[in-house]
GROMACS .gro file of C-alpha atoms in nm:
model
  192
    1MET     CA    1  -0.012  -0.001  -0.003
    2VAL     CA    2   0.107   0.352  -0.048
    3ALA     CA    3   0.237   0.531   0.273
    4VAL     CA    4   0.066   0.846   0.292
    5THR     CA    5   0.118   1.059   0.574
    6SER     CA    6   0.140   1.439   0.624
    7ARG     CA    7   0.499   1.412   0.533
    8ASP     CA    8   0.452   1.160   0.245
    9ARG     CA    9   0.187   1.313  -0.007
   10GLY     CA   10   0.191   1.356  -0.373
   11GLU     CA   11   0.550   1.348  -0.521
   12ASP     CA   12   0.700   1.274  -0.185
   13ALA     CA   13   0.497   0.958  -0.133
   14HIS     CA   14   0.674   0.645  -0.012
   15VAL     CA   15   0.579   0.279  -0.079
   16ALA     CA   16   0.607   0.030   0.229
   17PRO     CA   17   0.731  -0.327   0.120
   18LEU     CA   18   0.510  -0.639   0.107
   19ARG     CA   19   0.242  -0.436  -0.074
   20TRP     CA   20  -0.025  -0.575  -0.324
   21ASN     CA   21  -0.220  -0.307  -0.515
   22GLY     CA   22  -0.377  -0.536  -0.769
   23ILE     CA   23  -0.362  -0.506  -1.131
   24ASP     CA   24  -0.645  -0.285  -1.200
   25PRO     CA   25  -0.523   0.085  -1.305
   26GLY     CA   26  -0.852   0.221  -1.159
   27GLY     CA   27  -0.988   0.461  -1.416
   28ALA     CA   28  -1.322   0.559  -1.430
   29ARG     CA   29  -1.607   0.757  -1.637
   30LEU     CA   30  -1.888   0.921  -1.469
   31VAL     CA   31  -2.174   1.082  -1.624
   32VAL     CA   32  -2.330   1.346  -1.360
   33ASN     CA   33  -2.590   1.619  -1.348
   34GLU     CA   34  -2.354   1.895  -1.258
   35ASP     CA   35  -2.170   2.167  -1.438
   36PRO     CA   36  -1.841   2.053  -1.565
   37VAL     CA   37  -1.633   2.318  -1.410
   38ASP     CA   38  -1.782   2.225  -1.048
   39LEU     CA   39  -1.776   1.854  -1.128
   40LEU     CA   40  -1.398   1.880  -1.203
   41ARG     CA   41  -1.332   2.078  -0.884
   42THR     CA   42  -1.502   1.824  -0.672
   43ALA     CA   43  -1.306   1.525  -0.833
   44VAL     CA   44  -0.969   1.714  -0.776
   45ASP     CA   45  -1.040   1.828  -0.438
   46VAL     CA   46  -1.141   1.448  -0.349
   47LEU     CA   47  -0.810   1.325  -0.545
   48VAL     CA   48  -0.577   1.570  -0.342
   49ARG     CA   49  -0.785   1.464  -0.011
   50SER     CA   50  -0.688   1.100  -0.114
   51GLY     CA   51  -0.297   1.182  -0.126
   52PHE     CA   52  -0.228   1.304  -0.452
   53VAL     CA   53  -0.095   1.660  -0.536
   54ASP     CA   54  -0.229   1.938  -0.775
   55GLY     CA   55  -0.015   1.934  -1.094
   56GLY     CA   56  -0.085   2.315  -1.120
   57ASP     CA   57  -0.207   2.490  -1.416
   58ALA     CA   58   0.028   2.423  -1.700
   59TYR     CA   59  -0.207   2.107  -1.855
   60ALA     CA   60  -0.513   2.284  -1.802
   61ASN     CA   61  -0.391   2.614  -1.970
   62ALA     CA   62  -0.225   2.399  -2.276
   63ILE     CA   63  -0.584   2.231  -2.323
   64ARG     CA   64  -0.746   2.529  -2.308
   65GLN     CA   65  -0.528   2.672  -2.573
   66LEU     CA   66  -0.585   2.402  -2.787
   67GLY     CA   67  -0.973   2.494  -2.812
   68SER     CA   68  -1.070   2.198  -2.644
   69GLU     CA   69  -1.447   2.151  -2.536
   70TRP     CA   70  -1.288   1.979  -2.200
   71VAL     CA   71  -1.190   2.129  -1.882
   72VAL     CA   72  -0.891   1.944  -1.725
   73ARG     CA   73  -0.667   1.925  -1.423
   74ASP     CA   74  -0.388   1.681  -1.341
   75VAL     CA   75  -0.282   1.547  -0.997
   76ARG     CA   76   0.040   1.362  -0.928
   77LEU     CA   77   0.199   1.104  -0.713
   78GLY     CA   78   0.560   0.990  -0.707
   79ASP     CA   79   0.861   1.170  -0.820
   80ILE     CA   80   1.082   1.037  -1.083
   81LYS     CA   81   1.415   1.121  -0.934
   82GLN     CA   82   1.307   1.008  -0.590
   83SER     CA   83   1.156   0.684  -0.725
   84ARG     CA   84   1.504   0.611  -0.874
   85LYS     CA   85   1.695   0.710  -0.544
   86ARG     CA   86   1.447   0.508  -0.317
   87SER     CA   87   1.438   0.219  -0.527
   88VAL     CA   88   1.828   0.183  -0.503
   89LEU     CA   89   1.791   0.215  -0.113
   90GLU     CA   90   1.516  -0.047  -0.105
   91PHE     CA   91   1.744  -0.297  -0.301
   92PHE     CA   92   2.032  -0.237  -0.059
   93ALA     CA   93   1.812  -0.262   0.249
   94GLU     CA   94   1.633  -0.584   0.118
   95GLY     CA   95   1.664  -0.863   0.364
   96THR     CA   96   1.824  -0.668   0.629
   97GLY     CA   97   1.485  -0.587   0.820
   98LEU     CA   98   1.565  -0.224   0.752
   99GLU     CA   99   1.345  -0.212   0.464
  100PHE     CA  100   1.038  -0.213   0.677
  101PHE     CA  101   1.155   0.143   0.817
  102PRO     CA  102   0.991   0.412   0.640
  103ARG     CA  103   1.322   0.578   0.565
  104PHE     CA  104   1.390   0.285   0.334
  105TRP     CA  105   1.068   0.260   0.153
  106ARG     CA  106   1.103   0.329  -0.200
  107GLY     CA  107   0.952   0.630  -0.367
  108ALA     CA  108   0.575   0.569  -0.516
  109THR     CA  109   0.576   0.479  -0.891
  110PRO     CA  110   0.544   0.842  -1.069
  111THR     CA  111   0.180   0.876  -1.166
  112LEU     CA  112   0.001   1.147  -1.343
  113VAL     CA  113  -0.370   1.120  -1.314
  114VAL     CA  114  -0.593   1.323  -1.530
  115ALA     CA  115  -0.919   1.435  -1.437
  116ALA     CA  116  -1.123   1.601  -1.744
  117ALA     CA  117  -1.481   1.697  -1.781
  118ARG     CA  118  -1.696   1.829  -2.031
  119SER     CA  119  -2.065   1.917  -2.083
  120LEU     CA  120  -2.307   1.652  -2.247
  121GLY     CA  121  -2.584   1.909  -2.274
  122ASP     CA  122  -2.801   1.806  -1.974
  123ALA     CA  123  -2.537   1.626  -1.770
  124SER     CA  124  -2.130   1.629  -1.786
  125GLU     CA  125  -1.896   1.363  -1.823
  126LEU     CA  126  -1.599   1.303  -1.618
  127VAL     CA  127  -1.287   1.101  -1.697
  128VAL     CA  128  -1.000   0.995  -1.455
  129TYR     CA  129  -0.722   0.798  -1.586
  130PRO     CA  130  -0.360   0.734  -1.446
  131HIS     CA  131  -0.073   0.727  -1.660
  132TYR     CA  132   0.230   0.562  -1.480
  133SER     CA  133   0.591   0.671  -1.585
  134THR     CA  134   0.827   0.447  -1.697
  135ARG     CA  135   1.088   0.661  -1.616
  136GLY     CA  136   1.084   0.600  -1.252
  137GLY     CA  137   1.290   0.358  -1.031
  138SER     CA  138   0.990   0.093  -1.026
  139TYR     CA  139   0.690   0.032  -1.240
  140ALA     CA  140   0.396  -0.047  -1.006
  141ASN     CA  141   0.055   0.086  -0.967
  142ASP     CA  142   0.114   0.224  -0.661
  143ALA     CA  143  -0.155   0.494  -0.703
  144ALA     CA  144  -0.430   0.244  -0.767
  145PRO     CA  145  -0.549   0.214  -0.413
  146LEU     CA  146  -0.560   0.591  -0.379
  147LEU     CA  147  -0.713   0.624  -0.709
  148ARG     CA  148  -0.995   0.329  -0.630
  149GLY     CA  149  -1.067   0.522  -0.300
  150ALA     CA  150  -1.105   0.858  -0.468
  151VAL     CA  151  -1.351   0.719  -0.769
  152THR     CA  152  -1.555   0.556  -0.519
  153GLU     CA  153  -1.584   0.870  -0.297
  154ILE     CA  154  -1.692   1.066  -0.604
  155THR     CA  155  -1.954   0.804  -0.728
  156ASP     CA  156  -2.104   0.799  -0.364
  157LEU     CA  157  -2.120   1.153  -0.348
  158TYR     CA  158  -2.302   1.212  -0.647
  159ARG     CA  159  -2.506   0.885  -0.601
  160SER     CA  160  -2.614   1.030  -0.270
  161ARG     CA  161  -2.731   1.343  -0.425
  162ASN     CA  162  -2.920   1.165  -0.677
  163ARG     CA  163  -2.714   1.336  -0.964
  164LEU     CA  164  -2.511   1.009  -1.087
  165VAL     CA  165  -2.650   0.907  -1.433
  166SER     CA  166  -2.393   0.633  -1.495
  167SER     CA  167  -2.042   0.542  -1.404
  168GLU     CA  168  -1.819   0.282  -1.543
  169LYS     CA  169  -1.450   0.134  -1.486
  170LEU     CA  170  -1.186   0.200  -1.763
  171LEU     CA  171  -0.925  -0.058  -1.793
  172SER     CA  172  -0.779   0.117  -2.071
  173ILE     CA  173  -0.839   0.450  -2.266
  174LYS     CA  174  -0.827   0.539  -2.636
  175ASN     CA  175  -0.618   0.772  -2.771
  176ASP     CA  176  -0.901   0.974  -2.925
  177GLY     CA  177  -0.773   1.327  -2.844
  178SER     CA  178  -0.942   1.319  -2.478
  179PRO     CA  179  -0.701   1.523  -2.241
  180ALA     CA  180  -0.720   1.190  -2.043
  181SER     CA  181  -0.555   0.986  -2.345
  182GLN     CA  182  -0.196   0.891  -2.338
  183ALA     CA  183  -0.120   1.048  -2.681
  184VAL     CA  184  -0.227   1.382  -2.530
  185VAL     CA  185  -0.067   1.383  -2.193
  186ARG     CA  186   0.255   1.276  -2.369
  187GLU     CA  187   0.238   1.540  -2.650
  188VAL     CA  188   0.123   1.837  -2.400
  189LEU     CA  189   0.324   1.758  -2.106
  190GLY     CA  190   0.598   1.512  -2.250
  191TRP     CA  191   0.491   1.254  -1.981
  192ARG     CA  192   0.637   0.903  -2.026
   0.00000   0.00000   0.00000
């Protein structure tokens, strides 16, 4: 599981040994009776409370300048350099008993999660999808438990307000020009 404490959030998150995060990347698509801007704000608030950090305005501004119908925000977990460094520490600590001390936990796999919303007329569509970096020191879906919890919280929130029209899990996402797709994330942010 991802260790998320007041010190270990977002890019500073560390991962404890002996963890199992499952194989599901945890992406989701929801249709909600809500304004897309408010829907996106709620989704990002939940993601940040779950342990991610807001990625700033760069991606949102770039998507806006492209004239997209989507409003978008990215949140992040892990850091590429820290992940590499912590993987080396974890390697040397393995088998010594030290790997169970937080100081020796590896940095979380760098993950960028895109939350994108757009109007569908009477309702809005929200897509939340993770992109794991191959540049980090390890490749695991460390963000999966946090993302699953956040998606469940968002779904339950709108269901309790009787505003949820539909929800579905996304095991993959098409490169169809959506700001949540890998092709757009790679082209606009250079994320790999």
